[in-house]
Coordinates of C-alpha atoms and ligand atoms in Angstrom, one line a residue:
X459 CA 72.5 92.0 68.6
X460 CA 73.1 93.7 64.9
X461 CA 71.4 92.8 62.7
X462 CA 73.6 90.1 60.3
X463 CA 72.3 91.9 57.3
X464 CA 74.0 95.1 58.0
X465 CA 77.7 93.3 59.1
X466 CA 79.9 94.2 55.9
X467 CA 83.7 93.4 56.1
X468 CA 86.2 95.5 55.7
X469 CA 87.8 95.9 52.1
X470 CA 91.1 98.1 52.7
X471 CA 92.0 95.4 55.4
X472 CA 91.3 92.3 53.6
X473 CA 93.2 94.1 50.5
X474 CA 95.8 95.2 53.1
X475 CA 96.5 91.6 54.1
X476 CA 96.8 90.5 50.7
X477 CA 99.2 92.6 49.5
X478 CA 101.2 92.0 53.3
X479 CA 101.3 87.7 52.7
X480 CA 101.8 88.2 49.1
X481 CA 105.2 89.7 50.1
X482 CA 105.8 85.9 51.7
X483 CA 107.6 84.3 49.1
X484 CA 106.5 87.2 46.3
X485 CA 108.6 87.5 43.4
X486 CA 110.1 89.7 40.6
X487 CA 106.7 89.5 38.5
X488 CA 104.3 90.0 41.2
X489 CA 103.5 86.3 41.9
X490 CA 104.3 84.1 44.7
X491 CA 106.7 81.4 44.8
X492 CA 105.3 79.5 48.3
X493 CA 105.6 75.7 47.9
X494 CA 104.1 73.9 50.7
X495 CA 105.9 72.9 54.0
X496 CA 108.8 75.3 53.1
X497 CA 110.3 77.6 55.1
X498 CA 108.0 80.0 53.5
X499 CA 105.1 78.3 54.5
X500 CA 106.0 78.2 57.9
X501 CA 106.2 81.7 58.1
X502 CA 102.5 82.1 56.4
X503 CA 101.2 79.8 58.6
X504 CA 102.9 81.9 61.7
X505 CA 101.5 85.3 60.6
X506 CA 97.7 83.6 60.3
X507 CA 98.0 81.7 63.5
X508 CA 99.2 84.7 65.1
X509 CA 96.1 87.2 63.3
X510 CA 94.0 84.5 64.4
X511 CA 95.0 84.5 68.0
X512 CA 94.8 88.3 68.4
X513 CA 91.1 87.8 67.0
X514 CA 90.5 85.7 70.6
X515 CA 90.6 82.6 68.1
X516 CA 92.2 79.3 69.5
X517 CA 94.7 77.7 66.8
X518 CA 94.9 73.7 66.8
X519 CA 96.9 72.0 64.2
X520 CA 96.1 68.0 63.2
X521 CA 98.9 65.5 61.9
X522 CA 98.6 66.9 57.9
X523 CA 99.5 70.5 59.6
X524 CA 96.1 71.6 58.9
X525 CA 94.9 74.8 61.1
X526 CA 92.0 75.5 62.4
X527 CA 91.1 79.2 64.0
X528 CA 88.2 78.4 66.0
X529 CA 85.8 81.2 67.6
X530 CA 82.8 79.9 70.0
X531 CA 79.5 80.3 69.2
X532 CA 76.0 80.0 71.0
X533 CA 76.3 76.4 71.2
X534 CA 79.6 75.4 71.5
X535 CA 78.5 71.8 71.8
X536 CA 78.0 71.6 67.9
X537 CA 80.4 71.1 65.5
X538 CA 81.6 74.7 63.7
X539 CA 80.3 76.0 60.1
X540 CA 84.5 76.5 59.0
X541 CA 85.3 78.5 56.1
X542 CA 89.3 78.6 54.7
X543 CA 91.2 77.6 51.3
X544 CA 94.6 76.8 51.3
X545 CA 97.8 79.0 51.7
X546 CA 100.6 77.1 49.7
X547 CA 101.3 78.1 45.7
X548 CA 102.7 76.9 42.8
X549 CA 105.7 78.1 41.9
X550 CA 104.7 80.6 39.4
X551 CA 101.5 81.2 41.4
X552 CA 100.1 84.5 41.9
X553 CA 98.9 86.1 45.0
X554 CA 95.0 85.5 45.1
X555 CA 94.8 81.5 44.5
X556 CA 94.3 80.2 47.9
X557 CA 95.3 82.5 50.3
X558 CA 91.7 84.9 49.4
X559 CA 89.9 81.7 50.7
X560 CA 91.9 82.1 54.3
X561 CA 91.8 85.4 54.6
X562 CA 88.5 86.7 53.2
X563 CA 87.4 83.8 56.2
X564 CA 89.3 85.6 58.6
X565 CA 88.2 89.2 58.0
X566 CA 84.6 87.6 57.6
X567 CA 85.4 86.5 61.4
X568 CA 86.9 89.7 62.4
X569 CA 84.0 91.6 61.1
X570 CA 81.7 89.3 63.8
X571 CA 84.4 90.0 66.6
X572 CA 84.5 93.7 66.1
X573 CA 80.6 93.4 65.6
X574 CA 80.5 91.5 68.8
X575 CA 77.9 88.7 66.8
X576 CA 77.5 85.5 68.9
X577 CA 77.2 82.5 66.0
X578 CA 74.8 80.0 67.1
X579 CA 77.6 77.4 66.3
X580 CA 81.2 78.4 66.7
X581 CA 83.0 79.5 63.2
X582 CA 86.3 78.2 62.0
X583 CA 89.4 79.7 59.6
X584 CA 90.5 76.5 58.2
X585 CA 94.1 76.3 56.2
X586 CA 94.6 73.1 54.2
X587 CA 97.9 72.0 53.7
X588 CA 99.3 71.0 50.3
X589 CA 96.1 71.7 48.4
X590 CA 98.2 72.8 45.3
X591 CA 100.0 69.1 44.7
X592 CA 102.8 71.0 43.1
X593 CA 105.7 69.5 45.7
X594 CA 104.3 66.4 46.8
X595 CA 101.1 64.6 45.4
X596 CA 98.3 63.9 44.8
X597 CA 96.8 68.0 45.1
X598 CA 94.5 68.3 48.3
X599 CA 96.0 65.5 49.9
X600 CA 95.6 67.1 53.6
X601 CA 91.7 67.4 52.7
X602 CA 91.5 63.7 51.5
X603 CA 93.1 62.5 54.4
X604 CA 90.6 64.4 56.3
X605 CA 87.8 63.4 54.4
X606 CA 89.2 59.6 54.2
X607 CA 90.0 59.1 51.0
X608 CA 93.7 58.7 51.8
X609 CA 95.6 56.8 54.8
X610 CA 97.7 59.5 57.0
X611 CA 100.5 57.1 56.7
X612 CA 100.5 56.7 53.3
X613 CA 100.3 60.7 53.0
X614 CA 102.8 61.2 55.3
X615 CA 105.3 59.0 53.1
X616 CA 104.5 60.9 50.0
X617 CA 108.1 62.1 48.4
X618 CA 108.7 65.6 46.3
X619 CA 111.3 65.3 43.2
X620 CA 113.9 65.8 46.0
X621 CA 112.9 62.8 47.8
X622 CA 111.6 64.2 51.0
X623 CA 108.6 63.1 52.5
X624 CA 105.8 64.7 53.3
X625 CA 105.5 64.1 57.3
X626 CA 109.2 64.9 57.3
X627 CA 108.7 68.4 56.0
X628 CA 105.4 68.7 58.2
X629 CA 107.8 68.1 61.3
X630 CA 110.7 70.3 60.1
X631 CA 108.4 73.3 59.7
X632 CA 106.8 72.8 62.8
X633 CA 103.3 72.7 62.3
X634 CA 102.9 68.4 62.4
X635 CA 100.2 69.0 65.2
X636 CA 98.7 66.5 68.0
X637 CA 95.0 66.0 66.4
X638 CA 94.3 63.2 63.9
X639 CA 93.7 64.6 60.7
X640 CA 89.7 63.7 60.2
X641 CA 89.0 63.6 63.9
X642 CA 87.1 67.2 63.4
X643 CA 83.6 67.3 62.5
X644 CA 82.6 70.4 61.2
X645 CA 78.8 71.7 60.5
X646 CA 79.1 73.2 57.2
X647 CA 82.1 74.2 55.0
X648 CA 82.4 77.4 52.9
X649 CA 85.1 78.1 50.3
X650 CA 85.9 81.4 48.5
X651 CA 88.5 81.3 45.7
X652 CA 89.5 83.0 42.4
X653 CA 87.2 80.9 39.4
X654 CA 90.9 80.9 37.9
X655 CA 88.7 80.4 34.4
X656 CA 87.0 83.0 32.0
X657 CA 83.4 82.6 32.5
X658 CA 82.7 85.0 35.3
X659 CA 84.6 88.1 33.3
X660 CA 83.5 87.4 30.4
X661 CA 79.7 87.4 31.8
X662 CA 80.3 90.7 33.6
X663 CA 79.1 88.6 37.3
X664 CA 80.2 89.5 40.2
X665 CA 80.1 86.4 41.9
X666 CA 79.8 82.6 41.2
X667 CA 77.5 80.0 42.9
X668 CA 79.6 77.1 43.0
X669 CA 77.3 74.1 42.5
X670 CA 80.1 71.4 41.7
X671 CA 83.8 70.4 40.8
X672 CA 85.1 69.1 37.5
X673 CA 86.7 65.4 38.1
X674 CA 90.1 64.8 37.9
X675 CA 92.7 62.1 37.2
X676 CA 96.8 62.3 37.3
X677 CA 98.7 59.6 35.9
X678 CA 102.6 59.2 35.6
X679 CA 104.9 58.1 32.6
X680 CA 108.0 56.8 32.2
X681 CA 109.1 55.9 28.5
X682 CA 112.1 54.2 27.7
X683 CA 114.7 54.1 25.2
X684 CA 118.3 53.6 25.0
X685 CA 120.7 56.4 25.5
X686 CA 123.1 56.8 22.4
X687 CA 125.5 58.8 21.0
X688 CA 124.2 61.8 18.7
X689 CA 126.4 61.9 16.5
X690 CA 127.5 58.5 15.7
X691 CA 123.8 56.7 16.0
X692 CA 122.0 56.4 12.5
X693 CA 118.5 57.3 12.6
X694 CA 117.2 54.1 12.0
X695 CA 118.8 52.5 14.8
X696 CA 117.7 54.8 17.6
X697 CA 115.1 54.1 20.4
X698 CA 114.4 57.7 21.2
X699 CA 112.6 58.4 24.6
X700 CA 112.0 61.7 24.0
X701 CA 110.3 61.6 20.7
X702 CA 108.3 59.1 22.2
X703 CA 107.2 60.8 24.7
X704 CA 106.9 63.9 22.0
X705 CA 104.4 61.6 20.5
X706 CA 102.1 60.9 23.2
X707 CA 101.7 64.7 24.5
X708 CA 100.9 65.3 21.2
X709 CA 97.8 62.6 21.8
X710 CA 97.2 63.6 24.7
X711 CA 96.6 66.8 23.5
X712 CA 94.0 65.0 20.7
X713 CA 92.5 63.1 23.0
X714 CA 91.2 66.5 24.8
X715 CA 90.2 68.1 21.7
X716 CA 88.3 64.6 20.8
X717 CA 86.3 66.0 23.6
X718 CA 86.0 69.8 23.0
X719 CA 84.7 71.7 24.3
X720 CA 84.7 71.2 28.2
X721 CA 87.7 68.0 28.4
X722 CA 91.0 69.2 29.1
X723 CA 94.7 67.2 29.0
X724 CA 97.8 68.7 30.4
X725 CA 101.3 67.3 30.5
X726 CA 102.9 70.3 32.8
X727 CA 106.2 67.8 34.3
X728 CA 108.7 66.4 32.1
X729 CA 111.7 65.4 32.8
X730 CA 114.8 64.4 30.3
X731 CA 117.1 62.0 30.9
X732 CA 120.6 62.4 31.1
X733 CA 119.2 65.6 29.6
X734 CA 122.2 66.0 27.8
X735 CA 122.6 67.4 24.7
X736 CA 124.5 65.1 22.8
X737 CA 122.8 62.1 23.6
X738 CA 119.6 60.8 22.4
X739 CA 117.4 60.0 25.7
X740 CA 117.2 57.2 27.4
X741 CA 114.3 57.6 29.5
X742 CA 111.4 60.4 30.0
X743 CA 109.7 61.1 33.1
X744 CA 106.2 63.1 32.7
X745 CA 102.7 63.8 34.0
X746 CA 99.3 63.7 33.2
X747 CA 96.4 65.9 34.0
X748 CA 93.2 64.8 32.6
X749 CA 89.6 66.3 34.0
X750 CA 85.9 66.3 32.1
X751 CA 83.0 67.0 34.9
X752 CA 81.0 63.3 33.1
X753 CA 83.2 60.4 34.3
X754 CA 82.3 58.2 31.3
X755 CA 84.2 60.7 29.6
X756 CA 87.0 60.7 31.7
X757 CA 87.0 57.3 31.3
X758 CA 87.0 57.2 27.5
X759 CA 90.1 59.4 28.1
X760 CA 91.9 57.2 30.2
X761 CA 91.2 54.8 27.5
X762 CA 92.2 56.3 24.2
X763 CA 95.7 57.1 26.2
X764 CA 95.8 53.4 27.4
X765 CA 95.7 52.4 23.6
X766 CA 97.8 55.3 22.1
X767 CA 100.7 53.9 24.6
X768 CA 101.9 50.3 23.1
X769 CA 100.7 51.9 19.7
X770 CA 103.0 54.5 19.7
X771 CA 106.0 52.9 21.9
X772 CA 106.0 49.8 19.4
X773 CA 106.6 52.6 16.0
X774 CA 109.9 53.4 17.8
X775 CA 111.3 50.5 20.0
X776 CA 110.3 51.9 23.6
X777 CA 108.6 50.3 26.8
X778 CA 106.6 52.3 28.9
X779 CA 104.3 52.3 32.0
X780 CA 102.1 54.5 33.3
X781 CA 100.8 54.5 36.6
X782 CA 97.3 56.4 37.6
X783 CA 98.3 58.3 40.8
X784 CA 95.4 60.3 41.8
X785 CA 91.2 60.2 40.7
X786 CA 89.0 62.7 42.2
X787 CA 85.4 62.1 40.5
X788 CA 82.7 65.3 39.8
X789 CA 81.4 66.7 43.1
X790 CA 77.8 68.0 43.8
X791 CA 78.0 70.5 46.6
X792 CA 75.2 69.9 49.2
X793 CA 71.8 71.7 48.0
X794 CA 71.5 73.8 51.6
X795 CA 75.1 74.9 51.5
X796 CA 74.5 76.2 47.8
X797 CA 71.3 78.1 49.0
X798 CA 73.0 79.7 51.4
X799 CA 75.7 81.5 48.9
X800 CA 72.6 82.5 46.3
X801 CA 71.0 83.8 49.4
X802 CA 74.2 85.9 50.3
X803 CA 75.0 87.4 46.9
X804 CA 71.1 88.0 45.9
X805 CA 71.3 89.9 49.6
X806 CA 74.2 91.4 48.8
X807 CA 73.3 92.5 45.4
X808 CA 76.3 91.0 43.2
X809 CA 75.4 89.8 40.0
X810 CA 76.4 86.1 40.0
X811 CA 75.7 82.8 37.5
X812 CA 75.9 79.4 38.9
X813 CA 79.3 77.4 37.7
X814 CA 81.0 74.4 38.2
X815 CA 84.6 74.6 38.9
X816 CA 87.4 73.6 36.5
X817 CA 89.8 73.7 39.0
X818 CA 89.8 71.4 41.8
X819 CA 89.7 72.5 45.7
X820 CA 89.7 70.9 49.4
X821 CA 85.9 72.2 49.4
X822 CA 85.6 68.9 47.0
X823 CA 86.8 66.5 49.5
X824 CA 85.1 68.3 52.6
X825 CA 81.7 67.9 50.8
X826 CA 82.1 64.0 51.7
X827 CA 82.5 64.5 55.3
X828 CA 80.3 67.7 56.0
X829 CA 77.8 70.0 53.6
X830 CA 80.2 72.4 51.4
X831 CA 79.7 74.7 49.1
X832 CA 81.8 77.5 47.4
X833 CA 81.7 81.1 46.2
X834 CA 84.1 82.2 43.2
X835 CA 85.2 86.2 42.1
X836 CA 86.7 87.1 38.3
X837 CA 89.8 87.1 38.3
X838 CA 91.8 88.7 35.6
X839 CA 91.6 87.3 31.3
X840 CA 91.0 84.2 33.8
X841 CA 94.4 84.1 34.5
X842 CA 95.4 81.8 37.3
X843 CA 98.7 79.9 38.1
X844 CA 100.9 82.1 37.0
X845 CA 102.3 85.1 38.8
X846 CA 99.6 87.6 36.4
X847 CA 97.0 86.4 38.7
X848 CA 94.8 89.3 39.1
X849 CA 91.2 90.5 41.2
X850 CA 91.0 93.8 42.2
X851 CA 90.4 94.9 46.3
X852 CA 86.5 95.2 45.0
X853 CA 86.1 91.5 43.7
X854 CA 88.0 90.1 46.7
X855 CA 85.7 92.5 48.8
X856 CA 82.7 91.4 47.3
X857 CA 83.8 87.5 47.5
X858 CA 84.3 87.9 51.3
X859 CA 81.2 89.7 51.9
X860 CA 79.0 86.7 50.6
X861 CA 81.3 84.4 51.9
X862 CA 80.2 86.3 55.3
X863 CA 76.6 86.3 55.0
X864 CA 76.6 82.7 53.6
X865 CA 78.0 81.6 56.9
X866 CA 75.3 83.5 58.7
X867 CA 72.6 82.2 56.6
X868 CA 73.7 78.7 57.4
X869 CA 74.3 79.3 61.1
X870 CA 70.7 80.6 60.7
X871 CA 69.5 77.7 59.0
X872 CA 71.2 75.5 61.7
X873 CA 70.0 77.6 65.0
X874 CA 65.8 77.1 63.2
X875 CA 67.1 73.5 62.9
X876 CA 67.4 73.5 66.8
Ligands
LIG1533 O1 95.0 71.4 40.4 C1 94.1 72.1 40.8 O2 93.0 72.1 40.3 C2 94.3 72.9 42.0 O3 94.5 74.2 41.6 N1 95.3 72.5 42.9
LIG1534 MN1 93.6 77.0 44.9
LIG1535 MN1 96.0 76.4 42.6

């Protein structure tokens, strides 16, 4: 049997494959416009389940259309050590976000294949569905079912801006599968993805030991008004939606900075209406993102927007209400799992740093239902959503080889375990 230390995967192939799905929904700028449970989608998911397949990998599918390319190992009683990401995108998303996770994991499996290395437990590709939360939310809503946090039913009736729902696309695409979503108990789980931050680039290290994920909260807000007429409504007498709503991003932007340097507040979703422009709006649609890896900041947040609301409604004669959609606290990743990775990359000889993630990932909803742990690459000025998005064939190369020997390590760790 070779010796684990010596399997390396292959670079051009992984690159190779990159390029080849980025073509899947690319677009003018290099990106990749790939919302989940589109018709695009559908035809990612086919040319994985396909690879996967040739690899001697079975494909099952559960009721969120999560996939699972499962190899055996040694022990095929246990449950597998799985390794994925996810492969939907935003809509200006670029072609590393995601998709390195799945298929760094499945060239890391294809290196054992060709290799001919028996796992002492069998080894999963896993592809979440709907990580992103760009169509339908809350993000990594396939993972939380799986992981409990959210009811399959009340996933499934999830609706996009369009008003479809989430099982509906599932089921149009094809890929709503037999297995309830959660009903797979996995080992370990291992996640490689882009830090889609600075730190790693700016450090010059090769690789990041992922101890932990920021926490995150998503509210929505709809401010009202009364629509008017431009020209003929006197200042004075206007109740303005869209300066109110002006008012609070600007707030919301404060209330961030009150919290420099590591809290962030986004509003990335607005919408106008009539969104016309010759009549002062009515009403304003628009979303919050709010994250802080210390929950009593996050909290303090939630707060200082909770009294900027009436405060700044009441100056201008609007209502409001906002609704919090989606909380995700700060994750720890499981000490063994995050061994594991350091052991890989010292191994491998990449300079890394420990980091916790600002972004979130399905890796921080696994960790509640099996041991997780992730490994990050640079990726370009730390450039991420948005179709820029940048590592070069040696990062992703490096990410998938410690990825690789992370997996090993643990199935090591598990087969001393007995
Ligand atoms: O929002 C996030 O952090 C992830 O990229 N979906
Ligand atoms: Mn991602
Ligand atoms: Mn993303």
């Amino acid at each position: 049997m070779s010796n684990m230390r010596n399997l390396t995967i292959n670079a051009e192939r992984l690159w190779d494959e990159l390029m080849e799905t980025g073509a899947i929904g690319g677009t003018p700028k290099g990106g990749i416009c790939r919302l989940t449970l589109t018709d695009l989608d559908r035809e990612v998911r086919d040319w994985f389940k396909q690879r996967a397949e040739a690899l001697g990998c079975t494909v099952t599918v559960d009721d969120m259309g999560v996939m699972f390319a499962r190899r055996p190992g040694q022990r095929d009683d246990l449950p597998p050590i799985a390794m994925g990401s996810h492969l939907d995108t935003q809509p200006t998303g670029g072609k590393f976000d995601g998709v390195l996770g799945v298929l760094a994991a499945l060239e890391a499996l294809r290196t054992l294949v060709e290799a001919g290395y028996e796992t002492y437990a069998p080894i999963e590709v896993v592809n979440w569905t709907n990580e992103e939360g760009s169509r339908f939310a809350p993000a990594l809503i396939a993972s939380g079912v799986f992981a409990g946090v959210f009811e399959r039913d009340w996933a499934w009736t999830q609706k996009d801006r369009a008003g479809m729902a989430f099982g509906a696309a599932l089921d149009t695409i094809g890929y709503l599968g037999a297995e309830r979503c959660g009903a797979h108990p996995l080992s370990a789980f291992f996640e490689l993805h882009i830090e889609q931050g600075p730190l790693l680039e700016a450090e010059s290290r090769e690789v990041g030991i992922v101890t932990g994920v920021q926490g995150v909260r998503w509210f929505e807000v709809t401010v009202r008004g009364q629509e008017a007429h431009t020209g003929a409504t006197p200042m004075n007498l206007r109740k303005n939606a869209l300066l109110g709503a002006a008012r609070l991003i600007e707030r919301i932007d404060a209330i961030a900075l009150a919290h420099a340097p590591l809290a962030v507040g986004t509003v990335g979703l607005v919408e106008v209406r009539p969104n016309s422009r010759n009549v002062v709006p009515g009403e304003v649609f628009f979303t919050i993102d709010f994250r802080h890896p210390d929950t009593d900041v996050l909290d303090a947040m939630e707060q200082a927007f909770g009294k900027a609301l009436p405060e700044i409604c009441d100056q201008l004669g609007l209502t409001a209400s906002a609704d919090k959609i989606w909380e995700n606290p700060p994750v720890q990743f499981d000490p063994d799992c995050v061994a594991a990775v350091r052991k890989a990359a010292t191994a491998s000889g990449f300079s890394h740093r420990d980091i916790v993630s600002g972004a979130a990932h399905d890796a921080a909803y696994v960790s509640r239902v099996a041991p997780s742990a992730m490994v990050f690459v640079p990726c370009l000025g730390g450039i991420s959503h948005n179709e820029a998005e940048f590592s070069s064939k040696e990062q992703c190369a490096a990410g998938a080889q410690v990825l690789l020997q992370a997996v090993l390590d643990y199935d090591r760790l598990l087969a001393e375990r007995g």
